[in-house]
mmCIF file of C-alpha atoms and ligand atoms in Angstrom:
data_model
loop_
_atom_site.group_PDB
_atom_site.id
_atom_site.type_symbol
_atom_site.label_atom_id
_atom_site.label_comp_id
_atom_site.label_asym_id
_atom_site.label_seq_id
_atom_site.Cartn_x
_atom_site.Cartn_y
_atom_site.Cartn_z
ATOM 1 C CA MET A 1 3.200 5.587 -24.941
ATOM 2 C CA THR A 2 4.395 2.097 -25.833
ATOM 3 C CA ASP A 3 7.628 0.947 -24.245
ATOM 4 C CA ASP A 4 9.605 1.037 -27.511
ATOM 5 C CA LEU A 5 8.885 4.794 -27.865
ATOM 6 C CA LEU A 6 10.131 5.707 -24.375
ATOM 7 C CA PRO A 7 13.233 7.905 -24.062
ATOM 8 C CA GLN A 8 16.340 5.933 -23.112
ATOM 9 C CA ARG A 9 17.085 8.285 -20.197
ATOM 10 C CA LEU A 10 18.579 5.530 -18.059
ATOM 11 C CA ALA A 11 20.795 3.792 -20.606
ATOM 12 C CA GLY A 12 23.985 2.464 -19.016
ATOM 13 C CA GLN A 13 22.674 2.858 -15.471
ATOM 14 C CA VAL A 14 21.894 0.249 -12.822
ATOM 15 C CA ALA A 15 18.845 0.421 -10.546
ATOM 16 C CA VAL A 16 17.940 -1.664 -7.515
ATOM 17 C CA VAL A 17 14.201 -1.961 -6.878
ATOM 18 C CA THR A 18 13.275 -3.474 -3.508
ATOM 19 C CA GLY A 19 10.061 -5.493 -3.397
ATOM 20 C CA GLY A 20 10.284 -5.477 -7.176
ATOM 21 C CA ALA A 21 8.894 -8.954 -7.747
ATOM 22 C CA ARG A 22 5.244 -7.909 -7.945
ATOM 23 C CA GLY A 23 2.762 -5.053 -7.739
ATOM 24 C CA ILE A 24 4.021 -1.474 -7.827
ATOM 25 C CA GLY A 25 7.694 -2.509 -7.552
ATOM 26 C CA LEU A 26 7.402 -4.787 -10.586
ATOM 27 C CA GLY A 27 5.769 -1.955 -12.547
ATOM 28 C CA ILE A 28 8.633 0.373 -11.587
ATOM 29 C CA ALA A 29 11.225 -2.280 -12.547
ATOM 30 C CA GLN A 30 9.588 -2.786 -15.956
ATOM 31 C CA ARG A 31 9.438 0.967 -16.641
ATOM 32 C CA LEU A 32 13.080 1.585 -15.668
ATOM 33 C CA ALA A 33 14.135 -1.328 -17.889
ATOM 34 C CA ALA A 34 12.070 0.099 -20.761
ATOM 35 C CA GLU A 35 14.083 3.328 -20.407
ATOM 36 C CA GLY A 36 17.327 1.421 -20.926
ATOM 37 C CA CYS A 37 18.261 0.698 -17.298
ATOM 38 C CA MET A 38 19.769 -2.540 -16.020
ATOM 39 C CA VAL A 39 17.369 -3.440 -13.224
ATOM 40 C CA VAL A 40 18.223 -5.490 -10.158
ATOM 41 C CA VAL A 41 15.327 -6.802 -8.101
ATOM 42 C CA TRP A 42 15.576 -7.491 -4.391
ATOM 43 C CA ASP A 43 12.651 -9.281 -2.821
ATOM 44 C CA ILE A 44 12.080 -11.406 0.257
ATOM 45 C CA ASN A 45 10.010 -13.889 -1.691
ATOM 46 C CA ALA A 46 12.097 -16.038 -4.038
ATOM 47 C CA GLN A 47 9.065 -17.697 -5.614
ATOM 48 C CA THR A 48 7.434 -14.354 -6.470
ATOM 49 C CA LEU A 49 10.719 -13.354 -8.080
ATOM 50 C CA VAL A 50 10.531 -16.431 -10.306
ATOM 51 C CA ASP A 51 6.799 -16.045 -11.017
ATOM 52 C CA SER A 52 7.094 -12.378 -12.009
ATOM 53 C CA GLY A 53 8.528 -13.360 -15.384
ATOM 54 C CA PHE A 54 10.561 -10.141 -15.368
ATOM 55 C CA SER A 55 14.033 -10.629 -16.779
ATOM 56 C CA ALA A 56 16.062 -8.659 -14.280
ATOM 57 C CA ALA A 57 19.755 -8.016 -14.899
ATOM 58 C CA PHE A 58 20.235 -9.665 -11.493
ATOM 59 C CA SER A 59 17.942 -10.608 -8.644
ATOM 60 C CA ALA A 60 18.533 -11.497 -5.020
ATOM 61 C CA GLN A 61 16.490 -12.732 -2.116
ATOM 62 C CA VAL A 62 16.854 -9.876 0.347
ATOM 63 C CA ASP A 63 14.907 -9.102 3.517
ATOM 64 C CA VAL A 64 15.089 -5.311 3.798
ATOM 65 C CA ALA A 65 14.290 -5.548 7.514
ATOM 66 C CA ASN A 66 17.506 -7.462 8.151
ATOM 67 C CA SER A 67 20.706 -5.409 7.838
ATOM 68 C CA ALA A 68 22.936 -8.454 7.226
ATOM 69 C CA SER A 69 20.660 -9.550 4.381
ATOM 70 C CA VAL A 70 20.722 -6.028 2.875
ATOM 71 C CA ASN A 71 24.510 -5.798 3.158
ATOM 72 C CA ALA A 72 24.882 -9.212 1.488
ATOM 73 C CA GLY A 73 22.508 -8.046 -1.265
ATOM 74 C CA VAL A 74 24.738 -5.041 -1.964
ATOM 75 C CA VAL A 75 27.885 -7.189 -2.147
ATOM 76 C CA ALA A 76 26.217 -9.712 -4.493
ATOM 77 C CA THR A 77 24.779 -6.927 -6.665
ATOM 78 C CA LEU A 78 28.073 -5.086 -7.001
ATOM 79 C CA GLU A 79 29.781 -8.376 -7.875
ATOM 80 C CA ALA A 80 27.150 -9.087 -10.538
ATOM 81 C CA VAL A 81 26.640 -5.656 -12.130
ATOM 82 C CA GLY A 82 29.396 -3.444 -10.740
ATOM 83 C CA ARG A 83 27.480 -0.354 -9.622
ATOM 84 C CA ILE A 84 24.169 1.000 -8.323
ATOM 85 C CA ASP A 85 23.088 4.402 -9.701
ATOM 86 C CA ILE A 86 19.446 4.255 -8.617
ATOM 87 C CA LEU A 87 17.835 2.828 -5.485
ATOM 88 C CA VAL A 88 14.046 2.546 -5.336
ATOM 89 C CA ASN A 89 12.971 1.646 -1.805
ATOM 90 C CA ASN A 90 9.579 0.159 -2.581
ATOM 91 C CA ALA A 91 9.285 -2.966 -0.371
ATOM 92 C CA GLY A 92 6.545 -2.499 2.183
ATOM 93 C CA ILE A 93 3.820 -4.245 4.142
ATOM 94 C CA ASN A 94 0.476 -2.999 5.374
ATOM 95 C CA GLY A 95 0.245 -4.881 8.679
ATOM 96 C CA PRO A 96 -3.028 -5.761 10.361
ATOM 97 C CA VAL A 97 -5.994 -3.382 10.226
ATOM 98 C CA MET A 98 -7.108 -2.675 13.799
ATOM 99 C CA PRO A 99 -7.252 0.196 16.287
ATOM 100 C CA VAL A 100 -4.219 1.204 18.323
ATOM 101 C CA TRP A 101 -5.685 -0.246 21.530
ATOM 102 C CA GLU A 102 -5.677 -3.718 19.941
ATOM 103 C CA TYR A 103 -2.359 -3.465 18.072
ATOM 104 C CA ALA A 104 0.168 -6.125 19.173
ATOM 105 C CA ASP A 105 3.825 -5.324 19.962
ATOM 106 C CA GLU A 106 5.130 -7.726 17.331
ATOM 107 C CA ASP A 107 2.866 -6.353 14.569
ATOM 108 C CA TRP A 108 3.930 -2.776 15.323
ATOM 109 C CA ALA A 109 7.612 -3.782 15.354
ATOM 110 C CA LYS A 110 7.317 -5.746 12.086
ATOM 111 C CA VAL A 111 5.643 -2.909 10.138
ATOM 112 C CA LEU A 112 8.187 -0.344 11.387
ATOM 113 C CA ALA A 113 11.050 -2.779 10.630
ATOM 114 C CA VAL A 114 10.062 -3.356 7.000
ATOM 115 C CA ASP A 115 8.545 0.005 6.042
ATOM 116 C CA LEU A 116 10.930 2.388 7.817
ATOM 117 C CA THR A 117 14.040 0.668 9.155
ATOM 118 C CA GLY A 118 14.333 -1.298 5.897
ATOM 119 C CA ILE A 119 14.715 1.959 3.979
ATOM 120 C CA PHE A 120 17.416 3.117 6.395
ATOM 121 C CA TYR A 121 19.312 -0.190 5.989
ATOM 122 C CA CYS A 122 19.126 -0.063 2.169
ATOM 123 C CA CYS A 123 20.153 3.607 1.972
ATOM 124 C CA ARG A 124 23.049 3.146 4.396
ATOM 125 C CA ALA A 125 24.370 0.137 2.492
ATOM 126 C CA VAL A 126 24.002 1.535 -1.040
ATOM 127 C CA VAL A 127 24.992 5.187 -0.654
ATOM 128 C CA PRO A 128 28.788 4.849 -0.121
ATOM 129 C CA GLN A 129 29.448 3.791 -3.733
ATOM 130 C CA MET A 130 27.051 6.529 -5.002
ATOM 131 C CA ARG A 131 28.962 9.156 -2.983
ATOM 132 C CA ALA A 132 32.268 7.801 -4.238
ATOM 133 C CA ARG A 133 31.118 8.227 -7.866
ATOM 134 C CA GLY A 134 29.419 11.594 -7.226
ATOM 135 C CA TYR A 135 26.019 10.558 -8.582
ATOM 136 C CA GLY A 136 22.896 8.770 -7.394
ATOM 137 C CA ARG A 137 19.111 8.841 -7.309
ATOM 138 C CA ILE A 138 17.210 7.451 -4.327
ATOM 139 C CA VAL A 139 13.412 7.197 -4.418
ATOM 140 C CA ASN A 140 11.578 6.169 -1.253
ATOM 141 C CA VAL A 141 7.995 4.930 -1.484
ATOM 142 C CA SER A 142 5.879 6.562 1.216
ATOM 143 C CA SER A 143 2.081 6.872 1.074
ATOM 144 C CA ILE A 144 -0.774 9.316 1.481
ATOM 145 C CA ALA A 145 -1.150 7.540 4.865
ATOM 146 C CA GLY A 146 2.150 9.100 5.902
ATOM 147 C CA LYS A 147 0.794 12.580 5.176
ATOM 148 C CA GLU A 148 -2.760 12.245 6.491
ATOM 149 C CA GLY A 149 -2.742 9.257 8.855
ATOM 150 C CA MET A 150 -5.308 6.502 8.369
ATOM 151 C CA ALA A 151 -7.491 4.917 11.021
ATOM 152 C CA GLY A 152 -6.771 1.223 11.497
ATOM 153 C CA ILE A 153 -3.235 1.323 10.112
ATOM 154 C CA SER A 154 -1.401 3.391 12.711
ATOM 155 C CA ALA A 155 1.908 1.515 12.368
ATOM 156 C CA TYR A 156 1.838 1.880 8.579
ATOM 157 C CA SER A 157 0.930 5.580 8.839
ATOM 158 C CA ALA A 158 3.723 6.168 11.385
ATOM 159 C CA ALA A 159 6.272 4.295 9.274
ATOM 160 C CA LYS A 160 5.316 6.127 6.084
ATOM 161 C CA ALA A 161 5.459 9.516 7.890
ATOM 162 C CA GLY A 162 8.881 8.398 9.144
ATOM 163 C CA VAL A 163 9.947 7.717 5.555
ATOM 164 C CA ILE A 164 9.166 11.356 4.716
ATOM 165 C CA GLY A 165 11.210 12.682 7.662
ATOM 166 C CA PHE A 166 14.078 10.323 6.873
ATOM 167 C CA THR A 167 14.042 11.355 3.197
ATOM 168 C CA LYS A 168 14.326 15.059 4.107
ATOM 169 C CA ALA A 169 17.157 14.530 6.601
ATOM 170 C CA PHE A 170 19.121 12.173 4.345
ATOM 171 C CA ALA A 171 18.723 14.510 1.356
ATOM 172 C CA ARG A 172 20.320 17.338 3.360
ATOM 173 C CA GLU A 173 23.252 15.126 4.323
ATOM 174 C CA LEU A 174 23.878 14.458 0.621
ATOM 175 C CA CYS A 175 23.486 17.962 -0.833
ATOM 176 C CA GLU A 176 27.109 18.219 -1.946
ATOM 177 C CA SER A 177 27.418 14.654 -3.168
ATOM 178 C CA GLY A 178 25.493 14.523 -6.459
ATOM 179 C CA VAL A 179 23.030 12.116 -4.842
ATOM 180 C CA THR A 180 19.366 13.172 -4.565
ATOM 181 C CA VAL A 181 16.823 11.602 -2.222
ATOM 182 C CA ASN A 182 13.107 12.021 -2.800
ATOM 183 C CA ALA A 183 9.905 10.270 -1.790
ATOM 184 C CA ILE A 184 6.581 9.590 -3.447
ATOM 185 C CA ALA A 185 3.216 9.564 -1.688
ATOM 186 C CA PRO A 186 0.677 7.534 -3.682
ATOM 187 C CA VAL A 187 -2.986 7.017 -2.820
ATOM 188 C CA ILE A 188 -4.608 3.611 -3.105
ATOM 189 C CA THR A 189 -3.545 2.051 -6.380
ATOM 190 C CA GLU A 190 -5.184 -0.463 -8.696
ATOM 191 C CA THR A 191 -3.334 -3.693 -7.842
ATOM 192 C CA ASP A 192 -4.265 -7.336 -7.263
ATOM 193 C CA LEU A 193 -5.175 -6.351 -3.697
ATOM 194 C CA PHE A 194 -8.429 -4.949 -5.097
ATOM 195 C CA LYS A 195 -9.598 -8.540 -5.585
ATOM 196 C CA GLU A 196 -9.527 -8.966 -1.792
ATOM 197 C CA MET A 197 -11.463 -5.751 -0.993
ATOM 198 C CA THR A 198 -15.209 -5.292 -0.649
ATOM 199 C CA ALA A 199 -17.073 -3.136 -3.196
ATOM 200 C CA GLU A 200 -17.972 -0.723 -0.345
ATOM 201 C CA HIS A 201 -14.333 -0.277 0.656
ATOM 202 C CA ILE A 202 -13.297 0.372 -2.948
ATOM 203 C CA ALA A 203 -16.138 2.891 -3.434
ATOM 204 C CA SER A 204 -15.289 4.819 -0.256
ATOM 205 C CA ALA A 205 -11.590 4.966 -1.223
ATOM 206 C CA LYS A 206 -12.481 6.301 -4.664
ATOM 207 C CA ALA A 207 -14.782 8.970 -3.225
ATOM 208 C CA LYS A 208 -11.787 10.614 -1.494
ATOM 209 C CA ILE A 209 -9.909 11.167 -4.781
ATOM 210 C CA PRO A 210 -10.894 14.432 -6.527
ATOM 211 C CA LEU A 211 -9.867 13.085 -9.967
ATOM 212 C CA GLY A 212 -12.581 10.462 -9.457
ATOM 213 C CA ARG A 213 -10.571 7.386 -10.353
ATOM 214 C CA PHE A 214 -7.816 5.201 -8.964
ATOM 215 C CA LEU A 215 -4.109 5.614 -9.482
ATOM 216 C CA LYS A 216 -2.532 3.141 -11.895
ATOM 217 C CA ILE A 217 0.812 1.385 -11.435
ATOM 218 C CA ASN A 218 2.133 2.775 -14.734
ATOM 219 C CA GLU A 219 1.490 6.321 -13.472
ATOM 220 C CA ILE A 220 3.628 5.661 -10.388
ATOM 221 C CA ALA A 221 6.308 4.045 -12.557
ATOM 222 C CA ALA A 222 6.415 7.036 -14.910
ATOM 223 C CA MET A 223 6.926 9.459 -12.012
ATOM 224 C CA VAL A 224 9.613 7.273 -10.430
ATOM 225 C CA ALA A 225 11.422 7.034 -13.784
ATOM 226 C CA PHE A 226 11.553 10.837 -13.968
ATOM 227 C CA ILE A 227 12.750 11.260 -10.351
ATOM 228 C CA ALA A 228 15.354 8.533 -10.939
ATOM 229 C CA SER A 229 16.649 10.144 -14.133
ATOM 230 C CA PRO A 230 19.398 12.740 -14.595
ATOM 231 C CA GLU A 231 16.626 15.150 -15.723
ATOM 232 C CA CYS A 232 15.373 15.474 -12.135
ATOM 233 C CA SER A 233 18.492 17.347 -11.082
ATOM 234 C CA PHE A 234 17.339 20.216 -8.863
ATOM 235 C CA THR A 235 14.887 18.523 -6.513
ATOM 236 C CA THR A 236 15.935 16.708 -3.353
ATOM 237 C CA GLY A 237 14.231 16.047 -0.031
ATOM 238 C CA PHE A 238 10.852 16.420 -1.739
ATOM 239 C CA VAL A 239 7.686 14.340 -1.537
ATOM 240 C CA PHE A 240 6.105 13.912 -4.977
ATOM 241 C CA ASP A 241 2.349 13.706 -4.780
ATOM 242 C CA LEU A 242 0.397 10.933 -6.542
ATOM 243 C CA SER A 243 -2.975 11.615 -4.960
ATOM 244 C CA GLY A 244 -5.296 12.681 -7.784
ATOM 245 C CA GLY A 245 -5.659 16.128 -6.239
ATOM 246 C CA ARG A 246 -6.319 14.876 -2.707
ATOM 247 C CA ALA A 247 -3.175 16.134 -0.959
ATOM 248 C CA THR A 248 -3.052 19.797 -1.974
ATOM 249 C CA TYR A 249 -0.190 20.564 0.428
HETATM 250 N N1 LIG B 1 -0.992 -0.600 -3.179
HETATM 251 C C1 LIG B 1 -1.285 0.630 -2.803
HETATM 252 O O1 LIG B 1 -2.442 1.079 -2.941
HETATM 253 C C2 LIG B 1 -0.217 1.533 -2.222
HETATM 254 C C3 LIG B 1 -0.499 2.899 -1.979
HETATM 255 C C4 LIG B 1 0.521 3.714 -1.456
HETATM 256 C C5 LIG B 1 1.776 3.184 -1.186
HETATM 257 N N2 LIG B 1 2.005 1.856 -1.426
HETATM 258 C C6 LIG B 1 3.361 1.348 -1.132
HETATM 259 O O2 LIG B 1 3.921 0.851 -2.344
HETATM 260 C C7 LIG B 1 4.833 -0.211 -2.049
HETATM 261 C C8 LIG B 1 4.479 -1.449 -2.865
HETATM 262 O O3 LIG B 1 3.143 -1.812 -2.570
HETATM 263 P P1 LIG B 1 2.373 -2.978 -3.370
HETATM 264 O O4 LIG B 1 0.920 -2.672 -3.274
HETATM 265 O O5 LIG B 1 2.977 -3.190 -4.698
HETATM 266 O O6 LIG B 1 2.697 -4.216 -2.407
HETATM 267 P P2 LIG B 1 2.788 -5.798 -2.729
HETATM 268 O O7 LIG B 1 2.462 -6.484 -1.451
HETATM 269 O O8 LIG B 1 1.992 -6.154 -3.958
HETATM 270 O O9 LIG B 1 4.333 -6.008 -3.093
HETATM 271 C C9 LIG B 1 5.322 -5.786 -2.122
HETATM 272 C C10 LIG B 1 6.579 -6.566 -2.506
HETATM 273 O O10 LIG B 1 7.521 -6.342 -1.457
HETATM 274 C C11 LIG B 1 8.063 -7.585 -1.053
HETATM 275 N N3 LIG B 1 8.470 -7.516 0.344
HETATM 276 C C12 LIG B 1 7.670 -7.497 1.440
HETATM 277 N N4 LIG B 1 8.408 -7.475 2.562
HETATM 278 C C13 LIG B 1 9.717 -7.460 2.164
HETATM 279 C C14 LIG B 1 10.953 -7.443 2.858
HETATM 280 N N5 LIG B 1 11.008 -7.468 4.199
HETATM 281 N N6 LIG B 1 12.097 -7.414 2.138
HETATM 282 C C15 LIG B 1 12.065 -7.426 0.772
HETATM 283 N N7 LIG B 1 10.912 -7.467 0.064
HETATM 284 C C16 LIG B 1 9.755 -7.481 0.754
HETATM 285 C C17 LIG B 1 6.961 -8.601 -1.295
HETATM 286 O O11 LIG B 1 7.459 -9.933 -1.409
HETATM 287 C C18 LIG B 1 6.332 -8.088 -2.587
HETATM 288 O O12 LIG B 1 6.978 -8.623 -3.726
HETATM 289 C C19 LIG B 1 4.755 -0.424 -0.539
HETATM 290 O O13 LIG B 1 5.795 0.303 0.110
HETATM 291 C C20 LIG B 1 3.397 0.173 -0.179
HETATM 292 O O14 LIG B 1 3.324 0.579 1.155
HETATM 293 C C21 LIG B 1 1.058 1.016 -1.929
#
């Protein structure tokens, strides 16, 4: 469906998308905007923000792994656009690929800080004004690695599993508030990172997906737009699968 035919489910709402300057986050930002949302992008990389070409309602350089930076991002965003109805916690890093017995302290700490603690910081800072208004949609980006575990990326797998546990606990705390909290668990997705991967690696990743093809950014964005909309009203604490039939649980 072309963008001009999309339903305007998010008209009048404001979304913050973390890590929204490129890749999956940029795709989510573009989709939410196409559904009528005012989209605010937070990203650590100011240059990527500029290069993205996306005309956000507001953008801020925010490091999700730093609580002071997140808190400042909330203040600046509320000053600029007045409210946050939707929070998409998408910012994430992979970390080095190596076995646990070679993993360095600082690499482990960095991956956990961005991929797990960053989501906690953003949720804690954004949720008070959602609770006060009795409405909100929070979507946390986990991964198939958080469900299955993946050799070589133990910190990433642990962080993404942590995102699922955090999502379930936080959702229960908010059951009477009008705020839902859900996660998504995508498999490997067609992004620019493919250019850096070997043909063998790409082929072996594809072989694990029963649908026989890779996930596309617009498919993630479409699911996030639904979860972030008022239509997704009776689901909270859930992990939405985007695995092409791989995770049948
Ligand atoms: N690409 C995949 O195949 C895949 C699969 C499953 C899940 N995911 C998850 O989807 C999310 C997006 O992945 P992507 O492939 O688009 O990544 P990407 O590297 O292309 O983009 C990530 C964005 O996050 C920003 N970012 C990184 N650290 C940050 C920080 N500390 N604070 C704020 N912004 C920060 C980066 O500047 C970048 O703009 C991640 O959480 C990732 O783990 C990706």
